[in-house]
Coordinates of C-alpha atoms in Angstrom, one line a residue:
X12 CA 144.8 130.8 169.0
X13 CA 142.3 133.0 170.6
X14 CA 139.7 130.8 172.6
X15 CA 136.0 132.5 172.3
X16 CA 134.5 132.3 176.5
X17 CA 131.1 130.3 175.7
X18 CA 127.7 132.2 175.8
X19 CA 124.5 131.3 177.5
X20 CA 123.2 129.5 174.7
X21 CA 126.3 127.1 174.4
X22 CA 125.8 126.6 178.1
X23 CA 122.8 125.5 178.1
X24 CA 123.2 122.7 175.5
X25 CA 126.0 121.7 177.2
X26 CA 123.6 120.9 180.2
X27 CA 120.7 120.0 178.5
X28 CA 120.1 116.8 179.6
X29 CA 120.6 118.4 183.4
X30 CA 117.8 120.8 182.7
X31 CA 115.7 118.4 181.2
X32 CA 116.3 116.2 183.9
X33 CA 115.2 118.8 186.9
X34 CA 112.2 119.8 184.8
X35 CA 110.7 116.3 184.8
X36 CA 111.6 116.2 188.6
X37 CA 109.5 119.4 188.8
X38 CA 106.5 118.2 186.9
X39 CA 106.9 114.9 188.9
X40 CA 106.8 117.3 192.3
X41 CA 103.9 119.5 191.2
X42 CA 101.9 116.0 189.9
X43 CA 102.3 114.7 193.7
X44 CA 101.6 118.0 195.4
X45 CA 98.2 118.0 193.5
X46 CA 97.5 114.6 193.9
X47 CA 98.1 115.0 197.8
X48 CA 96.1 119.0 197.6
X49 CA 92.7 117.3 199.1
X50 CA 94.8 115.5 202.0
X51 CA 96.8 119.2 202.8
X52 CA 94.1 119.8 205.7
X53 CA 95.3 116.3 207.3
X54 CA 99.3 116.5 206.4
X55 CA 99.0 120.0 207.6
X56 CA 97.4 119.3 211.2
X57 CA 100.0 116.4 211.6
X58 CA 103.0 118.5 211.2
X59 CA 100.9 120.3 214.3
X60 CA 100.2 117.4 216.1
X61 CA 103.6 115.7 216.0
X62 CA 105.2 119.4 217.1
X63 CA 102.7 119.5 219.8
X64 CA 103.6 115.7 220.9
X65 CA 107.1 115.6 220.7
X66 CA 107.9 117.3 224.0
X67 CA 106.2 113.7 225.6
X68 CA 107.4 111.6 222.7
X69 CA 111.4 113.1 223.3
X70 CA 111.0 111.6 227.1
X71 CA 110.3 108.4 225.7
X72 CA 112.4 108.5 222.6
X73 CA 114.8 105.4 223.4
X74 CA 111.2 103.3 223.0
X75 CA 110.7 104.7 219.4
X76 CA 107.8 103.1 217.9
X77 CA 106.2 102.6 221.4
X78 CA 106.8 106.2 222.5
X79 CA 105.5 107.5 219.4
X80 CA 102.4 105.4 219.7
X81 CA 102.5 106.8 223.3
X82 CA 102.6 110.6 222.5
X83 CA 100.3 110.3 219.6
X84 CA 97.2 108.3 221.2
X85 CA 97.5 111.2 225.0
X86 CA 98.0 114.1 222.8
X87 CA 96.3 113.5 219.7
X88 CA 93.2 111.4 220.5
X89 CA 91.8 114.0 223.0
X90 CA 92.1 116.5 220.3
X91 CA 91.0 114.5 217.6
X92 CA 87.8 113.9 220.0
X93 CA 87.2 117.6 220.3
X94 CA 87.6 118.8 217.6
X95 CA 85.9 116.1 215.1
X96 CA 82.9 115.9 217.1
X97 CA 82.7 119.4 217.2
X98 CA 82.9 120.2 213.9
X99 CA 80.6 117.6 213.5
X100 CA 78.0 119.1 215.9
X101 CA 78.7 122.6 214.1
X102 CA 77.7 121.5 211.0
X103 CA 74.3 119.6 212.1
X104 CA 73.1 123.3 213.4
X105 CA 74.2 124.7 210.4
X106 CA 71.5 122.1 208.7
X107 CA 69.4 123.2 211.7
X108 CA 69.2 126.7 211.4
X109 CA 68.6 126.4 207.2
X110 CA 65.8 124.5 208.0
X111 CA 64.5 126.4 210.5
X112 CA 64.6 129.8 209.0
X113 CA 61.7 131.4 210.1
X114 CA 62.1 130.1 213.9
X115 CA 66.2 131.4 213.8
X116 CA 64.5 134.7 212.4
X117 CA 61.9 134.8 215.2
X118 CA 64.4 134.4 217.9
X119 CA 66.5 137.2 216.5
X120 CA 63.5 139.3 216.6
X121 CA 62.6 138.6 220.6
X122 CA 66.3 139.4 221.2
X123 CA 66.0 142.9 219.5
X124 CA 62.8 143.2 221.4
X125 CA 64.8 142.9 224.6
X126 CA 67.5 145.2 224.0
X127 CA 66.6 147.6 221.7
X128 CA 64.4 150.4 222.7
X129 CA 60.8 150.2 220.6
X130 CA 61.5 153.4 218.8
X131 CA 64.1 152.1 217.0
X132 CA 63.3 148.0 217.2
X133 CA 61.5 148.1 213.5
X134 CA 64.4 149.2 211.8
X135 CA 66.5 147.1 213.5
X136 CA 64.3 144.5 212.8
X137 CA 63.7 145.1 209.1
X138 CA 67.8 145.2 208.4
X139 CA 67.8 141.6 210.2
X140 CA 65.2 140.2 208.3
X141 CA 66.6 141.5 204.8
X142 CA 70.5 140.4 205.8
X143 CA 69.0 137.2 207.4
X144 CA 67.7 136.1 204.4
X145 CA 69.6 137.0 202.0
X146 CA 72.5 135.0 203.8
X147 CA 70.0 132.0 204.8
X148 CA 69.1 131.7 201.1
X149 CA 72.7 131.9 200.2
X150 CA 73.7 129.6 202.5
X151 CA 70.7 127.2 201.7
X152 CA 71.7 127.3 197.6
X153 CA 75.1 125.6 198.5
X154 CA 73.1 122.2 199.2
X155 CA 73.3 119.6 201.3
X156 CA 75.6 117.4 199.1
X157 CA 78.6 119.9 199.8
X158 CA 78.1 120.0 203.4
X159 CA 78.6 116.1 203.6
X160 CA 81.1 116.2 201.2
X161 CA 83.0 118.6 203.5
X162 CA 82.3 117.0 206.3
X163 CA 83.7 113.8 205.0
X164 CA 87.1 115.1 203.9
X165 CA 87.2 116.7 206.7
X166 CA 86.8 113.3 208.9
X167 CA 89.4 111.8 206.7
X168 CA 91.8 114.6 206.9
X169 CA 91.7 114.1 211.0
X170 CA 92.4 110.4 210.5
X171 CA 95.8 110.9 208.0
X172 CA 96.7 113.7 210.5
X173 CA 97.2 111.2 213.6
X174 CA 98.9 108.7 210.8
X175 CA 101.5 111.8 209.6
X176 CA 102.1 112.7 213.4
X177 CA 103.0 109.5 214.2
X178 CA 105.1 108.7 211.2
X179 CA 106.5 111.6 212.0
X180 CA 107.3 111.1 215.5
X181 CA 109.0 108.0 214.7
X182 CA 111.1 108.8 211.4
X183 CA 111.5 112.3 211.2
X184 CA 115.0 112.2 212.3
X185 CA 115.7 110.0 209.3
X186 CA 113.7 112.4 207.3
X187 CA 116.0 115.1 208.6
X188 CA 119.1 113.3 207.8
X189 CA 117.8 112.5 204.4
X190 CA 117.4 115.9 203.6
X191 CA 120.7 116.8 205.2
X192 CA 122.3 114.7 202.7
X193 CA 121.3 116.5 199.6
X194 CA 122.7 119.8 201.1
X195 CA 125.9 121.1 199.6
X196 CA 128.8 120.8 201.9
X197 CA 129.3 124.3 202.1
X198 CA 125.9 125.1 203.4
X199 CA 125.3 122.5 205.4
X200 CA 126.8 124.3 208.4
X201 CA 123.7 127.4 207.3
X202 CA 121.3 125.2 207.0
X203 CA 121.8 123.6 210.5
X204 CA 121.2 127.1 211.8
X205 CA 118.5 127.8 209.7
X206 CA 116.3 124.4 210.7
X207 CA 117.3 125.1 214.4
X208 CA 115.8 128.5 214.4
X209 CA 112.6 127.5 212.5
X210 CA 112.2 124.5 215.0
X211 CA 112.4 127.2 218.0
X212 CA 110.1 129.0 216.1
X213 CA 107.7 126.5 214.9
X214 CA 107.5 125.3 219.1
X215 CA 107.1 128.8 220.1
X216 CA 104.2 128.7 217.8
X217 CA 102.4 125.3 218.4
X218 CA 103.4 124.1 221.7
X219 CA 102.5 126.5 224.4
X220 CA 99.4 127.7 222.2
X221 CA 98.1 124.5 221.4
X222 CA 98.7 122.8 225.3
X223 CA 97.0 125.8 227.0
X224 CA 94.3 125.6 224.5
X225 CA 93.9 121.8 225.0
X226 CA 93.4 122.5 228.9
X227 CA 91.2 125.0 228.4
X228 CA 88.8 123.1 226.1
X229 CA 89.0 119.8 227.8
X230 CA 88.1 121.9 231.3
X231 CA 85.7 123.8 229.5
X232 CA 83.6 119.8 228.7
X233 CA 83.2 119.5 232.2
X234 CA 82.0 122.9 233.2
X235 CA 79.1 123.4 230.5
X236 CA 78.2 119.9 231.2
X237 CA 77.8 121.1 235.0
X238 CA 75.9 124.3 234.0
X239 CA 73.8 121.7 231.7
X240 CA 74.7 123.7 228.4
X241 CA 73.7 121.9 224.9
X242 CA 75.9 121.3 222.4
X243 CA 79.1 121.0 224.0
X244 CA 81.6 119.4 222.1
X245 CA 80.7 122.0 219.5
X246 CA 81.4 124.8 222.1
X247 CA 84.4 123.2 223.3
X248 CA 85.8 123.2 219.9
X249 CA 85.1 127.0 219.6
X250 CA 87.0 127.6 223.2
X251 CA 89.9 125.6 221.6
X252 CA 90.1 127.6 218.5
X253 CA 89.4 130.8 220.2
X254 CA 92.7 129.9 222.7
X255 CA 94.8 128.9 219.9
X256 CA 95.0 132.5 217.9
X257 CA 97.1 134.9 219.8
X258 CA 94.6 138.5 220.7
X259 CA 91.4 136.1 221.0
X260 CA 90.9 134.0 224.1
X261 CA 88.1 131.4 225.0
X262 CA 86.7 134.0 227.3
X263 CA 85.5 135.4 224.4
X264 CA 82.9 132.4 223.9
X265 CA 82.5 133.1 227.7
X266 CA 81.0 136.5 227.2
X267 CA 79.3 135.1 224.2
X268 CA 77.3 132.2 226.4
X269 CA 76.8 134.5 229.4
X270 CA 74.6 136.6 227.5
X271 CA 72.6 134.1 226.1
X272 CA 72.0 132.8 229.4
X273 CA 71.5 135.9 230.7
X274 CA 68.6 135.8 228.4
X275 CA 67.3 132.4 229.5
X276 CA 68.3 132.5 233.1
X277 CA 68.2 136.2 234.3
X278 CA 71.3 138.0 235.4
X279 CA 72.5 136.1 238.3
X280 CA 72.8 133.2 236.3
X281 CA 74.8 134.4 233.8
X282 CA 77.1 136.2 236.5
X283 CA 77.4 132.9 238.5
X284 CA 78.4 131.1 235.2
X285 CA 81.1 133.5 234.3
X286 CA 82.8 133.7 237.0
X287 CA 83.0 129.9 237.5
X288 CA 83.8 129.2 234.2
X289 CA 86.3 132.1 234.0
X290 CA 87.9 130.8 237.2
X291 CA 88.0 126.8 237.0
X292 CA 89.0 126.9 232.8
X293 CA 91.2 129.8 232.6
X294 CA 93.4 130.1 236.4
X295 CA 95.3 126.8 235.8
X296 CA 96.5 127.0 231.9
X297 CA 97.3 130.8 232.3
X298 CA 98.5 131.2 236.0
X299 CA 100.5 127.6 235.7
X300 CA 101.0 126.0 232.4
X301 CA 101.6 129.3 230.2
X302 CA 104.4 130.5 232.5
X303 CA 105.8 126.6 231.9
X304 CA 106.1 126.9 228.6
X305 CA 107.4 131.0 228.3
X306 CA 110.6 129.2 227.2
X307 CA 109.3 128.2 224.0
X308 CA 107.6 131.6 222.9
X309 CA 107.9 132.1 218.8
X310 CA 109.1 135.8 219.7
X311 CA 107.3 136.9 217.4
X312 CA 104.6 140.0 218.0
X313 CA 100.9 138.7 218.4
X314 CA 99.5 141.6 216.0
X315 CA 101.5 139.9 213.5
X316 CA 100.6 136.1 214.3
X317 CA 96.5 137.3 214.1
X318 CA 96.5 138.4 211.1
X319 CA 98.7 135.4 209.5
X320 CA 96.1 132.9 211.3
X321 CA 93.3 134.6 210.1
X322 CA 94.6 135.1 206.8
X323 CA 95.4 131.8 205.9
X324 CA 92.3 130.5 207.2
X325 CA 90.2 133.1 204.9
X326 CA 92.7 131.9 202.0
X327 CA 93.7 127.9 202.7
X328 CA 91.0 126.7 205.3
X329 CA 92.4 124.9 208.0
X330 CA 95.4 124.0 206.1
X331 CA 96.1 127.7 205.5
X332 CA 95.0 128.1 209.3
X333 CA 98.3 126.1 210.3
X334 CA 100.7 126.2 207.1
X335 CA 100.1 130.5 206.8
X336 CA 102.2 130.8 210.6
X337 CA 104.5 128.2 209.3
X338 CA 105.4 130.0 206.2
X339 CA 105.7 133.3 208.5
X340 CA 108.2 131.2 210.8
X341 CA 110.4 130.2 207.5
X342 CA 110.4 133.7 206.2
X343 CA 111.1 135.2 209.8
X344 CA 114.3 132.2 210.3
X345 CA 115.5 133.2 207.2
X346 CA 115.7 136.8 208.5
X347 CA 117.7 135.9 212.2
X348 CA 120.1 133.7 210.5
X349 CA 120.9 136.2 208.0
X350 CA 121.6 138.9 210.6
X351 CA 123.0 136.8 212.9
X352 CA 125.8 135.6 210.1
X353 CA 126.6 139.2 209.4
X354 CA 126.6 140.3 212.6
X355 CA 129.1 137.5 212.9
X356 CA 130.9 138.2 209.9
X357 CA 131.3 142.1 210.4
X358 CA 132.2 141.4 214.5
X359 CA 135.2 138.7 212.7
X360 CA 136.1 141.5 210.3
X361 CA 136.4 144.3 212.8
X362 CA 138.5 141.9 215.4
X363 CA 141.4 140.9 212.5
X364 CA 141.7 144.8 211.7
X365 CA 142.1 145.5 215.4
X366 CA 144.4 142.4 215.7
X367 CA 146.2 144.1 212.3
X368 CA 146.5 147.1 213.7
X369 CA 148.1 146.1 217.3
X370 CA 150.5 143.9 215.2
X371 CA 151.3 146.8 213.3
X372 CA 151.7 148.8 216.7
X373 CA 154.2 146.6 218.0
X374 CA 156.4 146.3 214.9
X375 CA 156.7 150.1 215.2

């Protein structure tokens, strides 16, 4: 009797209930991701937070619900600080400058009075005042509702952050093991490599970054309060975000401030508050701290890491700011494990034939 080898469509009824099976799973899993979609910006920054905690919270690991209280409240609450009440102050001058269009105009026009020669100062002008209110208007029709609408999920997005670090902190090794569980047997041993590689990754990323840039802001607080700048939380939030992206630095909201207070204050001034600034926020994280942490660089070149965290700001806000670089890190562990295991595979390969062959030398 001649048995017929089954074809797809026999296979498929065979494992019908299977399929049907994962495809409600799926549905389930998509259901959840969009109910969880306005919370991204807050699971997203905890993932952050908890990487940029755990070198602390791994010290006091062996007091695990303490520790990871501990780690979150030093790490998390000085950023939380900065960077809600910045974002906070950002988005009142927003509301500022739309309504005060005509003064935010006339500034711009004693500026170009200053620096542009008169010959060419009308033109210059009449491009500003057509850009500035075209944009002012466009800015203006997006209403006040959505700015406190944004504002508010952006609030509550910070607050599930330092709950997700935490959580985090404390269970994600039972999260990992969990996980580890459901892997097949025979690529558990992979996997292993593959998580260890994106962790290295993930730490080169976030912790050196995100610990310079935490310096740099919290110094930053003290010396614009000195210099008796307004606004600072705002600014310090800029200096953090500015250290965070590889190719930009805070010096860049430096340059930015010493030229409006060159404005205000005359030249000297604006010298005198460089230089300070440049030398009390920027000599300890970069001469000290950066050097510290060299061990846990991502490896990965900074042209590359720009465009991802610009990107996936553009695309994701600050969800996509964080989640763009961690995709890149996945894609580029994937890569080094694969090499790696066949670099290891053709180096096992070449040693049996040379083993073969010297067997084969000494039988003859």
């Amino acid at each position: 009797m001649l048995f017929r080898k089954p074809d797809g469509l026999a296979i498929l009824a065979s494992n019908k209930w299977n399929i049907i099976i994962a495809l409600l799973l799926l549905i389930l899993f998509l259901a959840l991701a969009l109910i969880l979609l306005p919370l991204g910006d807050g699971i997203v920054l905890g993932l952050v937070f908890a990487y940029i905690c755990r070198p602390i919270y791994v010290k006091l690991k062996k007091w695990n619900h303490i520790g990871a209280f501990i780690a979150t409240m030093f790490i998390v609450t000085p950023l939380v600080i900065i960077i809600g009440i910045g974002v906070v102050e950002i988005f009142r001058q927003l509301v500022w400058v739309i309504e005060n269009q005509t003064e935010v105009i006339s500034i711009l026009f004693d500026i170009v009075r200053q620096i542009v020669p008169e010959a060419y100062s009308a033109r210059v002008n009449e491009a500003i005042w057509s850009s500035s209110i075209s944009i002012l208007s466009l800015i203006g029709q997006l209403g006040f509702i959505s700015y406190a609408k944004g504002l508010a999920m952006f609030m509550i997005n910070l607050i599930v952050a330092v709950f997700v670090c935490y959580f985090l902190l404390q269970d994600g090794e039972e999260v990992y093991q969990s996980f580890m569980k459901i892997v097949p047997d025979e690529l558990k041993k992979l996997m292993i490599q593959y998580l260890k590689e994106l962790d290295t990754i993930l730490g080169g990323i976030f912790i050196g970054n995100a610990y310079a840039a935490l310096t740099v802001s919290t110094i930053s607080i003290v010396v614009f309060y000195a210099f008796g700048l307004s606004h600072i939380l705002a600014l310090a939030t800029l200096v953090f975000i500015a250290s965070v992206i590889p190719f930009f630095a805070g010096y860049m909201i430096l340059v930015a401030l010493s030229i409006i207070r060159y404005f205000e204050f005359g030249l000297q001034s604006a010298i005198v508050f460089f230089m300070v600034s440049s030398i009390i926020i920027y000599a300890p994280p970069e001469l000290f701290l950066r050097p510290y942490l060299v061990s846990l660089k991502s490896q990965i070149h900074p042209v590359i890491l720009l465009v991802v965290f610009l990107g996936g700001g553009f695309v994701g806000g600050v969800a996509g700011f964080f989640a763009a670089p961690i995709i890149l890190g996945a894609l580029i562990a994937a890569y080094r494990v694969y090499t790696n295991t066949t670099s290891e595979a053709i180096a096992s390969e070449e040693k049996e034939d040379n083993d073969g062959a010297f067997t084969e030398e000494l039988a003859a």
